[in-house]
Coordinates of C-alpha atoms in Angstrom, one line a residue:
X1 CA 25.0 12.7 15.0
X2 CA 22.7 15.6 15.6
X3 CA 21.8 16.6 19.2
X4 CA 18.2 15.9 20.3
X5 CA 15.8 18.7 20.2
X6 CA 15.2 20.4 23.5
X7 CA 11.7 20.5 24.9
X8 CA 9.3 23.3 24.0
X9 CA 9.9 26.3 26.2
X10 CA 7.3 27.3 28.8
X11 CA 5.6 29.9 26.7
X12 CA 4.8 27.3 24.0
X13 CA 3.1 25.0 26.5
X14 CA -0.5 26.2 26.7
X15 CA -1.7 27.1 30.2
X16 CA -3.4 24.2 31.9
X17 CA -1.9 21.5 29.6
X18 CA -1.8 18.3 31.6
X19 CA 0.6 15.4 31.0
X20 CA -0.7 12.3 29.3
X21 CA 0.4 9.7 31.8
X22 CA 0.7 5.9 31.5
X23 CA -2.6 5.2 33.3
X24 CA -4.4 7.6 31.0
X25 CA -2.8 5.8 28.0
X26 CA -3.9 2.4 29.3
X27 CA -7.5 3.7 29.7
X28 CA -7.3 5.1 26.2
X29 CA -6.1 1.8 24.8
X30 CA -8.7 -0.2 26.7
X31 CA -11.4 2.0 25.3
X32 CA -10.4 1.0 21.8
X33 CA -12.3 -1.4 19.6
X34 CA -12.4 -5.1 20.5
X35 CA -10.1 -7.5 18.7
X36 CA -12.9 -9.1 16.7
X37 CA -13.8 -5.7 15.2
X38 CA -10.4 -5.3 13.5
X39 CA -11.1 -4.3 9.8
X40 CA -8.9 -7.2 8.6
X41 CA -11.6 -9.8 9.7
X42 CA -14.4 -7.8 8.1
X43 CA -12.5 -7.4 4.8
X44 CA -11.5 -11.0 4.7
X45 CA -15.1 -12.1 5.3
X46 CA -16.4 -9.8 2.6
X47 CA -13.8 -10.8 0.0
X48 CA -14.1 -14.5 0.7
X49 CA -17.9 -14.7 0.5
X50 CA -17.9 -12.3 -2.4
X51 CA -15.5 -14.4 -4.4
X52 CA -17.5 -17.5 -3.5
X53 CA -20.7 -15.9 -4.7
X54 CA -19.1 -14.7 -8.0
X55 CA -17.6 -18.2 -8.7
X56 CA -20.9 -19.8 -8.0
X57 CA -22.9 -17.4 -10.2
X58 CA -23.7 -19.1 -13.6
X59 CA -22.6 -17.4 -16.8
X60 CA -25.3 -15.4 -18.5
X61 CA -27.1 -17.0 -21.4
X62 CA -26.5 -14.8 -24.5
X63 CA -29.0 -15.2 -27.4
X64 CA -29.7 -13.0 -30.5
X65 CA -33.0 -12.1 -28.8
X66 CA -31.3 -11.1 -25.5
X67 CA -27.7 -10.1 -26.4
X68 CA -25.0 -9.6 -23.8
X69 CA -23.7 -6.1 -24.5
X70 CA -21.5 -3.7 -22.5
X71 CA -22.5 -4.0 -18.8
X72 CA -22.0 -0.5 -17.5
X73 CA -24.3 -1.1 -14.6
X74 CA -22.4 -4.2 -13.6
X75 CA -19.1 -2.2 -13.7
X76 CA -20.6 0.4 -11.4
X77 CA -21.7 -2.4 -9.0
X78 CA -18.2 -3.9 -9.1
X79 CA -16.7 -0.5 -8.4
X80 CA -19.0 0.1 -5.5
X81 CA -18.2 -3.3 -4.0
X82 CA -14.4 -2.8 -4.2
X83 CA -14.7 0.7 -2.8
X84 CA -17.0 -0.6 0.0
X85 CA -14.3 -3.1 1.1
X86 CA -11.7 -0.3 1.1
X87 CA -13.9 2.1 3.1
X88 CA -14.6 -0.7 5.6
X89 CA -10.8 -0.5 6.3
X90 CA -10.3 3.2 6.1
X91 CA -13.7 5.0 6.4
X92 CA -15.9 3.2 9.0
X93 CA -18.4 6.0 9.1
X94 CA -19.0 6.1 5.4
X95 CA -18.9 2.3 5.2
X96 CA -21.6 2.0 7.8
X97 CA -23.8 4.5 6.0
X98 CA -23.4 2.7 2.6
X99 CA -23.3 -0.9 3.7
X100 CA -27.1 -1.5 3.6
X101 CA -27.9 0.1 0.2
X102 CA -24.8 -1.4 -1.5
X103 CA -25.6 -4.8 -0.2
X104 CA -29.2 -4.6 -1.4
X105 CA -28.1 -3.5 -4.9
X106 CA -25.5 -6.3 -5.0
X107 CA -28.0 -9.0 -4.0
X108 CA -31.0 -7.9 -6.1
X109 CA -29.3 -6.8 -9.3
X110 CA -29.0 -9.5 -12.1
X111 CA -25.7 -7.8 -13.1
X112 CA -24.3 -8.7 -9.7
X113 CA -25.3 -11.6 -7.3
X114 CA -29.1 -11.9 -8.0
X115 CA -28.5 -15.2 -9.8
X116 CA -26.0 -16.6 -7.3
X117 CA -27.1 -19.7 -5.3
X118 CA -28.9 -19.2 -2.1
X119 CA -26.1 -20.4 0.2
X120 CA -23.6 -18.0 -1.4
X121 CA -26.0 -15.1 -1.0
X122 CA -26.6 -16.1 2.6
X123 CA -22.9 -16.1 3.2
X124 CA -22.5 -12.6 1.8
X125 CA -25.4 -11.4 4.0
X126 CA -23.8 -12.9 7.1
X127 CA -20.5 -11.3 6.2
X128 CA -22.2 -7.9 5.8
X129 CA -24.0 -8.3 9.1
X130 CA -20.7 -9.1 10.8
X131 CA -19.1 -6.1 9.1
X132 CA -21.9 -3.8 10.2
X133 CA -21.4 -4.9 13.8
X134 CA -17.7 -4.4 13.6
X135 CA -18.1 -0.9 12.1
X136 CA -20.5 0.0 14.9
X137 CA -18.0 -1.2 17.5
X138 CA -15.2 0.8 15.9
X139 CA -17.3 4.0 15.8
X140 CA -18.4 3.4 19.4
X141 CA -14.7 2.9 20.4
X142 CA -13.8 6.2 18.9
X143 CA -16.4 7.9 21.1
X144 CA -15.1 6.1 24.1
X145 CA -11.5 7.2 23.3
X146 CA -12.6 10.7 22.8
X147 CA -14.2 10.8 26.2
X148 CA -11.0 9.4 27.8
X149 CA -8.7 11.9 26.1
X150 CA -11.0 14.8 27.0
X151 CA -11.1 13.7 30.6
X152 CA -7.3 13.3 30.7
X153 CA -6.9 16.8 29.2
X154 CA -9.2 18.4 31.8
X155 CA -11.5 21.4 31.1
X156 CA -8.9 23.5 29.3
X157 CA -9.2 23.9 25.5
X158 CA -6.9 25.8 23.2
X159 CA -6.8 26.7 19.5
X160 CA -4.2 25.3 17.2
X161 CA -0.9 27.1 16.7
X162 CA -1.1 30.0 14.3
X163 CA 1.2 28.4 11.7
X164 CA -1.0 25.2 11.6
X165 CA -4.3 27.0 11.0
X166 CA -3.5 27.6 7.3
X167 CA -2.0 24.2 6.6
X168 CA -3.4 22.9 3.3
X169 CA -4.6 19.5 4.6
X170 CA -5.7 17.2 1.8
X171 CA -4.9 19.6 -1.0
X172 CA -2.4 17.3 -2.7
X173 CA -4.7 14.4 -2.4
X174 CA -7.5 16.3 -4.1
X175 CA -5.3 17.3 -6.9
X176 CA -4.2 13.7 -7.6
X177 CA -7.8 12.6 -7.3
X178 CA -8.9 15.2 -9.8
X179 CA -6.3 14.0 -12.3
X180 CA -7.3 10.4 -11.9
X181 CA -11.0 11.2 -12.3
X182 CA -10.3 13.2 -15.4
X183 CA -8.5 10.2 -16.9
X184 CA -11.5 8.1 -15.8
X185 CA -13.9 10.5 -17.6
X186 CA -11.7 10.3 -20.8
X187 CA -11.9 6.5 -20.7
X188 CA -15.7 6.6 -20.2
X189 CA -16.0 8.9 -23.2
X190 CA -13.8 6.7 -25.4
X191 CA -15.7 3.6 -24.3
X192 CA -19.1 5.1 -25.1
X193 CA -17.8 6.5 -28.4
X194 CA -16.4 3.1 -29.4
X195 CA -19.7 1.4 -28.4
X196 CA -21.7 3.8 -30.6
X197 CA -19.3 3.4 -33.5
X198 CA -19.4 -0.4 -33.4
X199 CA -23.2 -0.5 -33.0
X200 CA -23.5 1.7 -36.1
X201 CA -21.2 -0.6 -38.0
X202 CA -23.3 -3.6 -36.9
X203 CA -26.4 -1.8 -38.1
X204 CA -24.9 -1.4 -41.6
X205 CA -23.6 -5.0 -41.7
X206 CA -25.4 -8.0 -43.1
X207 CA -27.2 -10.3 -40.6
X208 CA -27.0 -14.0 -41.4
X209 CA -28.2 -17.2 -39.7
X210 CA -25.4 -19.6 -39.3
X211 CA -24.8 -23.1 -37.8
X212 CA -22.5 -23.5 -34.8
X213 CA -19.9 -26.2 -35.6
X214 CA -17.7 -26.2 -32.6
X215 CA -16.7 -24.0 -29.6
X216 CA -13.6 -23.4 -27.6
X217 CA -12.6 -21.6 -24.5
X218 CA -13.1 -18.1 -25.9
X219 CA -14.4 -18.7 -29.4
X220 CA -17.0 -20.5 -31.5
X221 CA -16.7 -22.0 -35.0
X222 CA -19.6 -21.3 -37.3
X223 CA -20.5 -22.3 -40.9
X224 CA -21.7 -19.4 -43.1
X225 CA -24.5 -20.0 -45.7
X226 CA -21.9 -20.2 -48.5
X227 CA -20.2 -23.1 -46.6
X228 CA -17.3 -21.0 -45.3
X229 CA -16.0 -21.9 -41.8
X230 CA -15.2 -19.0 -39.6
X231 CA -13.9 -18.8 -36.0
X232 CA -15.6 -16.0 -34.0
X233 CA -14.5 -14.6 -30.7
X234 CA -17.0 -15.2 -27.9
X235 CA -16.9 -14.2 -24.2
X236 CA -19.6 -16.8 -23.3
X237 CA -19.1 -19.8 -25.7
X238 CA -21.2 -22.0 -23.5
X239 CA -24.3 -20.1 -24.8
X240 CA -23.7 -21.5 -28.3
X241 CA -24.1 -25.2 -28.5
X242 CA -22.7 -27.1 -31.5
X243 CA -25.4 -28.1 -34.0
X244 CA -27.7 -25.2 -33.2
X245 CA -28.1 -22.1 -35.2
X246 CA -27.3 -18.5 -34.2
X247 CA -27.0 -15.2 -35.9
X248 CA -23.9 -13.2 -36.9
X249 CA -23.1 -9.8 -38.4
X250 CA -20.9 -10.0 -41.6
X251 CA -19.3 -6.7 -42.5
X252 CA -17.8 -6.0 -46.0
X253 CA -16.4 -9.0 -47.8
X254 CA -16.7 -11.2 -44.8
X255 CA -13.5 -9.9 -43.1
X256 CA -15.4 -9.1 -39.9
X257 CA -17.8 -11.6 -38.4
X258 CA -19.4 -10.9 -35.0
X259 CA -22.0 -12.8 -33.0
X260 CA -25.3 -11.0 -32.7
X261 CA -25.7 -12.4 -29.2
X262 CA -22.4 -10.7 -28.2
X263 CA -22.1 -7.2 -29.6
X264 CA -19.2 -4.9 -28.9
X265 CA -18.1 -5.0 -25.3
X266 CA -16.1 -2.0 -24.0
X267 CA -14.4 -4.3 -21.5
X268 CA -10.9 -2.8 -22.0
X269 CA -12.1 0.7 -21.5
X270 CA -14.1 -0.4 -18.4
X271 CA -10.9 -2.0 -16.9
X272 CA -9.1 1.3 -17.5
X273 CA -11.9 3.1 -15.8
X274 CA -11.6 0.8 -12.8
X275 CA -7.8 1.2 -12.8
X276 CA -8.0 5.0 -12.6
X277 CA -11.5 5.5 -11.1
X278 CA -11.1 3.4 -8.0
X279 CA -8.1 5.2 -6.6
X280 CA -9.5 8.5 -7.9
X281 CA -12.7 8.1 -5.9
X282 CA -10.9 6.8 -2.9
X283 CA -8.5 9.7 -2.9
X284 CA -11.3 12.2 -3.4
X285 CA -13.2 10.9 -0.4
X286 CA -9.9 10.8 1.7
X287 CA -9.1 14.4 0.7
X288 CA -12.6 15.7 1.5
X289 CA -12.7 13.9 4.8
X290 CA -9.3 15.2 5.8
X291 CA -10.2 18.7 5.0
X292 CA -13.5 18.4 6.9
X293 CA -11.7 17.0 10.0
X294 CA -9.0 19.7 9.8
X295 CA -11.6 22.5 9.4
X296 CA -13.4 21.4 12.5
X297 CA -10.1 21.5 14.4
X298 CA -9.0 24.9 13.2
X299 CA -12.4 26.6 13.7
X300 CA -12.7 25.7 17.4
X301 CA -10.6 24.7 20.4
X302 CA -9.2 21.3 21.1
X303 CA -7.8 19.3 24.1
X304 CA -4.1 19.7 24.7
X305 CA -1.8 17.2 26.4
X306 CA 1.9 17.1 27.2
X307 CA 3.5 14.0 25.8
X308 CA 6.8 12.7 24.4
X309 CA 7.5 12.0 20.8
X310 CA 10.4 10.7 18.7
X311 CA 11.6 11.4 15.1
X312 CA 10.3 15.0 15.1
X313 CA 11.1 15.6 11.4
X314 CA 9.2 16.0 8.1
X315 CA 8.1 12.9 6.1
X316 CA 8.9 10.7 9.1
X317 CA 6.3 8.7 11.0
X318 CA 6.2 10.2 14.5
X319 CA 5.5 8.0 17.5
X320 CA 3.9 9.5 20.6
X321 CA 4.5 8.2 24.1
X322 CA 3.2 8.9 27.5
X323 CA 4.6 11.9 29.3
X324 CA 6.1 9.7 32.0
X325 CA 7.9 7.4 29.5
X326 CA 11.1 9.4 29.0
X327 CA 12.9 6.6 27.2
X328 CA 10.1 6.0 24.7
X329 CA 9.8 2.3 25.5
X330 CA 6.1 1.9 24.6
X331 CA 4.5 3.9 21.8
X332 CA 0.9 4.7 22.2
X333 CA 0.1 6.1 18.7
X334 CA 1.8 7.3 15.5
X335 CA 1.1 9.5 12.6
X336 CA 3.0 10.9 9.6
X337 CA 3.7 14.6 10.0
X338 CA 5.1 17.6 8.0
X339 CA 5.8 21.2 9.0
X340 CA 3.3 23.8 7.7
X341 CA 6.1 26.2 6.7
X342 CA 9.9 26.3 6.1
X343 CA 10.4 28.5 9.2
X344 CA 8.9 25.8 11.4
X345 CA 11.8 23.5 10.8
X346 CA 15.0 23.1 12.9
X347 CA 17.8 25.3 11.9
X348 CA 15.6 28.3 10.9
X349 CA 15.2 31.3 13.1
X350 CA 13.7 34.7 12.8
X351 CA 16.9 36.7 12.9
X352 CA 16.6 39.5 10.3
X353 CA 20.4 39.7 10.1
X354 CA 20.9 36.1 9.3
X355 CA 20.3 36.4 5.6
X356 CA 17.8 34.6 3.5
X357 CA 16.4 31.5 5.2
X358 CA 17.0 28.2 3.4
X359 CA 14.3 26.9 1.2
X360 CA 11.7 24.4 2.3
X361 CA 13.3 21.5 0.5
X362 CA 16.7 22.1 1.9
X363 CA 15.6 22.5 5.5
X364 CA 13.2 19.5 5.1
X365 CA 16.1 17.3 4.0
X366 CA 18.2 18.6 6.9
X367 CA 15.5 17.8 9.4
X368 CA 14.8 14.4 7.8
X369 CA 18.5 13.6 8.0
X370 CA 18.4 14.5 11.7
X371 CA 15.5 12.2 12.3
X372 CA 17.0 9.4 10.3
X373 CA 20.4 9.5 12.1
X374 CA 19.0 9.0 15.5
X375 CA 15.6 8.6 17.1
X376 CA 15.4 11.0 20.0
X377 CA 12.5 11.1 22.4
X378 CA 11.7 14.7 23.3
X379 CA 8.9 16.5 25.2
X380 CA 6.1 17.7 23.0
X381 CA 2.6 19.1 23.1
X382 CA -0.3 17.1 21.4
X383 CA -3.3 19.0 20.1
X384 CA -6.5 17.3 19.3
X385 CA -9.0 14.8 20.7
X386 CA -7.0 11.9 19.3
X387 CA -8.8 8.7 18.4
X388 CA -8.1 6.0 15.8
X389 CA -8.4 7.9 12.5
X390 CA -8.5 11.4 13.9
X391 CA -6.3 14.4 13.2
X392 CA -3.6 15.7 15.5
X393 CA -0.8 18.4 15.7
X394 CA 2.5 18.1 17.6
X395 CA 4.6 21.0 18.8
X396 CA 8.2 20.5 19.8
X397 CA 11.4 22.3 19.0
X398 CA 14.3 24.5 20.2
X399 CA 14.1 28.1 21.3
X400 CA 14.1 30.7 18.6
X401 CA 11.7 28.8 16.4
X402 CA 8.3 30.5 16.1
X403 CA 5.6 28.5 17.8
X404 CA 8.1 25.7 18.3
X405 CA 8.5 23.0 15.7
X406 CA 4.9 22.6 14.6
X407 CA 4.2 19.2 13.0
X408 CA 0.8 18.8 11.3
X409 CA -0.5 15.3 10.7
X410 CA -0.9 14.3 7.0
X411 CA -2.2 10.8 7.9
X412 CA -4.9 9.9 10.5
X413 CA -3.8 8.8 13.9
X414 CA -3.0 5.1 14.1
X415 CA -2.8 3.3 17.4
X416 CA 0.6 1.6 18.0
X417 CA -0.1 0.2 21.5
X418 CA -0.3 -3.4 20.3
X419 CA 2.9 -3.2 18.3
X420 CA 6.3 -4.2 19.8
X421 CA 9.2 -1.8 19.8
X422 CA 12.2 -3.7 18.4
X423 CA 14.7 -1.2 19.8
X424 CA 13.5 -1.9 23.4
X425 CA 13.2 -5.7 23.8
X426 CA 12.3 -5.5 27.4
X427 CA 9.3 -3.2 26.8
X428 CA 5.8 -4.6 26.7
X429 CA 3.1 -2.8 24.7
X430 CA 0.3 -1.2 26.6
X431 CA -2.9 -3.1 27.3
X432 CA -3.7 -6.8 27.8
X433 CA -2.6 -7.9 24.3
X434 CA 1.1 -7.4 24.6
X435 CA 2.1 -11.1 24.5
X436 CA 2.0 -14.1 22.3
X437 CA 2.8 -13.7 18.6
X438 CA 4.2 -10.2 19.0
X439 CA 6.7 -11.3 21.7
X440 CA 7.8 -14.3 19.6
X441 CA 8.4 -12.1 16.6
X442 CA 10.5 -9.7 18.8
X443 CA 12.5 -12.6 20.1
X444 CA 13.2 -13.8 16.5
X445 CA 14.2 -10.3 15.6
X446 CA 16.7 -10.1 18.5
X447 CA 18.2 -13.5 17.7
X448 CA 18.7 -12.3 14.0
X449 CA 20.3 -9.1 15.2
X450 CA 22.7 -11.0 17.5
X451 CA 23.5 -13.5 14.7
X452 CA 24.2 -10.7 12.3
X453 CA 26.7 -9.0 14.7
X454 CA 28.5 -12.4 15.2
X455 CA 28.8 -12.9 11.4
X456 CA 30.2 -9.3 11.0
X457 CA 32.8 -10.1 13.6
X458 CA 33.7 -13.4 11.9
X459 CA 34.1 -11.7 8.5
X460 CA 37.6 -10.4 9.7
X461 CA 37.7 -7.5 7.3
X462 CA 36.7 -9.5 4.2
X463 CA 33.9 -8.3 1.8
X464 CA 30.5 -9.6 2.7
X465 CA 27.8 -10.5 0.2
X466 CA 24.1 -10.4 1.0
X467 CA 21.4 -11.9 -1.2
X468 CA 17.7 -12.7 -0.9
X469 CA 16.8 -16.2 0.1
X470 CA 17.0 -19.0 -2.4
X471 CA 13.2 -19.6 -2.1
X472 CA 12.5 -15.9 -2.9
X473 CA 14.8 -16.0 -5.9
X474 CA 13.1 -19.2 -7.2
X475 CA 9.8 -17.6 -6.8
X476 CA 11.1 -14.5 -8.7
X477 CA 12.2 -16.6 -11.7
X478 CA 9.0 -18.6 -11.6
X479 CA 7.0 -15.3 -11.8
X480 CA 9.1 -14.2 -14.7
X481 CA 8.4 -17.5 -16.5
X482 CA 4.7 -17.2 -15.8
X483 CA 4.7 -13.6 -17.1
X484 CA 6.4 -14.7 -20.3
X485 CA 3.9 -17.5 -20.7
X486 CA 1.0 -15.1 -20.3
X487 CA 2.5 -12.7 -22.7
X488 CA 3.1 -15.4 -25.3
X489 CA -0.4 -16.7 -25.0
X490 CA -2.0 -13.3 -25.3
X491 CA 0.3 -12.1 -28.0
X492 CA -2.2 -12.6 -30.8
X493 CA -4.7 -10.3 -28.9
X494 CA -2.3 -7.5 -28.0
X495 CA -4.0 -5.1 -30.4
X496 CA -7.4 -5.7 -28.8
X497 CA -8.4 -4.1 -25.6
X498 CA -9.4 -7.4 -24.0
X499 CA -5.7 -8.0 -23.5
X500 CA -5.3 -5.1 -21.2
X501 CA -5.8 -7.2 -18.1
X502 CA -3.3 -9.9 -19.0
X503 CA -0.7 -7.2 -19.9
X504 CA -1.2 -5.5 -16.5
X505 CA -0.8 -9.0 -15.0
X506 CA 2.4 -9.5 -16.8
X507 CA 3.8 -6.1 -15.8
X508 CA 2.9 -6.9 -12.1
X509 CA 4.6 -10.3 -12.2
X510 CA 7.8 -8.7 -13.6
X511 CA 7.7 -6.0 -11.0
X512 CA 7.3 -8.4 -8.1
X513 CA 10.0 -10.6 -9.6
X514 CA 12.5 -7.8 -10.1
X515 CA 12.2 -6.7 -6.4
X516 CA 13.7 -10.0 -5.3
X517 CA 16.7 -10.0 -7.7
X518 CA 19.3 -7.9 -5.9
X519 CA 22.8 -8.2 -4.4
X520 CA 24.6 -6.2 -1.7
X521 CA 28.4 -6.4 -1.4
X522 CA 30.0 -4.7 1.6
X523 CA 33.5 -3.5 1.2
X524 CA 35.9 -0.9 2.6
X525 CA 34.4 2.1 0.6
X526 CA 30.8 1.3 1.1
X527 CA 27.9 -0.8 -0.3
X528 CA 27.8 -2.1 -3.9
X529 CA 24.1 -2.5 -4.7
X530 CA 23.3 -4.6 -7.7
X531 CA 19.7 -4.3 -8.9
X532 CA 18.0 -5.6 -12.1
X533 CA 19.9 -3.3 -14.5
X534 CA 22.6 -1.5 -12.7
X535 CA 25.4 -1.8 -10.1
X536 CA 26.2 1.3 -8.0
X537 CA 28.5 2.1 -5.1
X538 CA 27.0 4.0 -2.1
X539 CA 30.0 5.3 0.0
X540 CA 29.8 4.9 3.8
X541 CA 29.7 8.7 4.3
X542 CA 26.7 9.0 2.0
X543 CA 24.6 6.4 3.8
X544 CA 22.1 7.9 6.1
X545 CA 20.5 4.8 7.4
X546 CA 20.6 1.0 7.1
X547 CA 18.0 -0.9 9.0
X548 CA 15.4 -3.7 8.8
X549 CA 11.9 -2.6 8.0
X550 CA 9.2 -5.0 9.2
X551 CA 12.0 -7.5 9.9
X552 CA 11.8 -8.8 6.4
X553 CA 13.1 -5.9 4.2
X554 CA 16.6 -4.3 4.2
X555 CA 16.1 -0.5 4.0
X556 CA 19.0 1.7 2.8
X557 CA 18.7 5.5 2.6
X558 CA 21.4 7.6 1.1
X559 CA 22.3 11.3 1.7
X560 CA 20.1 12.4 -1.2
X561 CA 17.0 10.8 0.4
X562 CA 16.8 8.0 -2.1
X563 CA 15.5 4.8 -0.5
X564 CA 16.2 1.2 -1.4
X565 CA 13.8 -1.5 -0.1
X566 CA 15.4 -4.9 -0.6
X567 CA 13.1 -7.8 0.3
X568 CA 15.2 -10.4 2.2
X569 CA 13.0 -13.5 2.8
X570 CA 14.0 -16.4 5.0
X571 CA 10.9 -16.4 7.1
X572 CA 9.9 -19.9 6.0
X573 CA 13.3 -21.4 6.7
X574 CA 13.4 -19.6 10.0
X575 CA 10.1 -21.0 11.2
X576 CA 10.6 -24.6 9.8
X577 CA 14.2 -25.0 11.0
X578 CA 13.7 -22.9 14.1
X579 CA 17.0 -21.1 13.6
X580 CA 18.0 -17.8 12.1
X581 CA 18.2 -18.1 8.4
X582 CA 21.6 -17.5 6.8
X583 CA 20.2 -14.8 4.5
X584 CA 19.0 -12.8 7.6
X585 CA 22.3 -13.2 9.3
X586 CA 24.1 -11.6 6.3
X587 CA 21.6 -8.7 6.0
X588 CA 21.8 -8.1 9.8
X589 CA 25.6 -8.1 9.4
X590 CA 25.3 -5.3 6.8
X591 CA 23.3 -3.3 9.4
X592 CA 25.8 -4.0 12.1
X593 CA 28.7 -2.9 9.9
X594 CA 27.0 0.4 9.2
X595 CA 26.4 1.0 12.9
X596 CA 29.9 -0.1 14.0
X597 CA 32.6 1.1 11.7
X598 CA 35.3 -1.1 13.3
X599 CA 33.5 -4.2 11.8
X600 CA 33.7 -2.9 8.2
X601 CA 35.8 -4.8 5.7
X602 CA 39.4 -3.5 5.0
X603 CA 39.5 -4.8 1.4
X604 CA 37.8 -3.5 -1.8
X605 CA 35.5 -5.9 -3.7
X606 CA 36.4 -6.6 -7.3
X607 CA 33.9 -7.3 -10.1
X608 CA 33.5 -10.9 -9.1
X609 CA 32.3 -10.0 -5.7
X610 CA 29.7 -7.5 -7.0
X611 CA 27.9 -9.9 -9.3
X612 CA 26.0 -9.0 -12.4
X613 CA 22.6 -7.4 -13.0
X614 CA 19.9 -10.0 -13.7
X615 CA 17.9 -7.9 -16.1
X616 CA 19.3 -9.6 -19.3
X617 CA 18.6 -13.0 -17.8
X618 CA 15.1 -12.0 -16.9
X619 CA 14.3 -10.7 -20.4
X620 CA 15.9 -13.8 -22.0
X621 CA 13.9 -16.2 -19.8
X622 CA 10.6 -14.3 -20.4
X623 CA 11.2 -14.2 -24.2
X624 CA 12.0 -17.9 -24.4
X625 CA 9.0 -19.0 -22.3
X626 CA 6.8 -16.5 -24.3
X627 CA 7.9 -17.9 -27.6
X628 CA 7.2 -21.4 -26.4
X629 CA 3.8 -20.4 -25.1
X630 CA 2.9 -18.7 -28.4
X631 CA 3.9 -21.7 -30.4
X632 CA 2.3 -24.4 -28.3
X633 CA -0.8 -22.8 -26.9

C-alpha cells in the first residue's frame, strides 16, 4: 500500500494562513440553510403540484375550425418547467431570478396550466412561493457561510497557485453542451421541415366531410362519402363524438386519410429535442457558471485556510476536515478534484536528468490507485471562500513537486457535515443534526459488515457466491416482461415517430433490469463476475478496491480503472425482519475476503459455481411477452 503523502512544506503554506478548527467548522455548518430549505422538498412540491395540475387539465377540443397542430410553444413551456426544477436543485440564484416569470407563463398560457382547475393552480402557486422562500434562505445561508469563512481566515488574502490559474474550468462541459445543442438544432430543423412538408401535402389533398362511426383510445372510425370505413389515428379522440360529422384530408387514392382537426404533429422530433436540449441547456449554464466563478477566483485574492483532506488523487471525491481532526473522523465538505497539469501529480518531479516525465494519463492512474488503496488524511491548504456550491482549490503533496499537489475542484463544494462516516462508527457529524436516521443507518451498516466477516470465516476456504436479493431479481424480470409487452403493443407504430417515447421506455426498463442480473463467485484466484452477457475473472492482484457504495451497491474497481457497480438490495428484508439480509452478508463477505487474504477460498470454482449469463433468458422472456402483447392487444 502506498505511503501517505507528507504535508505541504512551509514555503507552500501562505503567510498568515490560519487553521480551520472544529469550532469554526461548527459555526460554518450552523450558518448553513435550514432543514426545510433543502432543495429536495422544493422539487417534490413543484413536481407533485405540477403533475396534479397536468392530470387535472382537460384535453383540448380539436375541431376543423380550430385544429390542434404542433405545439411548439407548449414544448418550450415544458422545457422551461423541467429546467426550472433542475435549477432549483443546482442553481438557486438563477432559479430565484426565473421563478416569477416562468410561473406566470405557466399559469397564464393555454398551452400550459391556464385551463387547469383553480385548486390545482392554487397548489402550484403555493409550491412556487415555498420554493422562492427556500431559495432565498439558501442564498442567505451562502452569505452567512462566506462571512464565517472569511472571519476564520483572518485578514490575509492570497492569489491561487500559479498552476491553478490556467485550469480550464468548465471547458469540457461547454464542449458537451455545444454538441447536444447542435443535435437539438438539427432536430428542430427536421421537425419544422417535416411540418412544412406535411402541411403542403394536406393543401394538395382532397378535403371531405365524413361521419364519425366509432372512436378508440388513439383512433376514430369514419365513414367516407363513398361508404368506405376507415380508421384514422387521433391524439384526442374525445373531440370526435360518434354520430357527428368531421372533416378529413384524403390524399391520392385514399391511401392516406388524416383528420383536419389534427394536422401533422412533430411530437417525435419534439421529444428528441427535449432529450438532447434539456441536458444541453443545463450543461451550458453549468459550464458558464463554473467559468464565471473560476474567473472571479483567479482574478483576485481569496481566503486561505489550513485543513486536512483525504484521498488527494485525481477523479476522486476529496473530503475536507478541520485542521484539529487528524484522524479524519468528521468530514465538513467534499468536492471532486483533478490536477491542472501532469507535473502536479505524485511521482513527478522537476529533475532535468530524470528523463521524460510520464504522461498525464499514466500519472493520473497512478495517483488514483494510491487514493483507492487507502484513504490517508493529510494536511492541506484550502483556497477560496467556500460555501455550498462555491469553487475551491486544495494544495497538498510531497517535497519536490512544484506548488505542491494542486487539486482544482471540478464540482462545486458540497457540505458533508450531516453525513455519517462509515469508517468511523464512533464519530458524530458536526452540528445538531447528527442523530436519528443517520445513526440508525450507520448501525445497520456496522451490523452488516460484522455479519459479512463472520460468514467469510464460516466459509472455511470454500468458494462463495453472492447474488442480488430475490426481490430485486423478481423486479428485474418483471421489468423485462413489461418492456416486452410495451414493445409488442407499439410494434405496429415502430416506423412512426410517436413510438419514440415507448421505445425509450423499453430501453430504460431493460437497462434497469440488466443492472440487477449479476453473480459474483469468490474463489482462490479472484472474483468471477457474471453479468448479462459475459463471465470474466478478475484476479486478486488486479483488484484495486472492493467496497460498498451507499450501503446498497457492491463496487469493484480493477487495476485498469474499470468500475463495476452491482446493486445488492435487501433493504426491505432488513427493515421488515430487523436482521441483516443474507444477500448483504454475502456481499460483505466478498469485501472482507478482499481486505483479509487469509479468509479467501483455497479452491477454484468450476463452471457450476460461476452460473450463466442471463442475457439469453432476458431476450427470450421479452420476445415471448412481446409476441403475446402484439397478438392480443
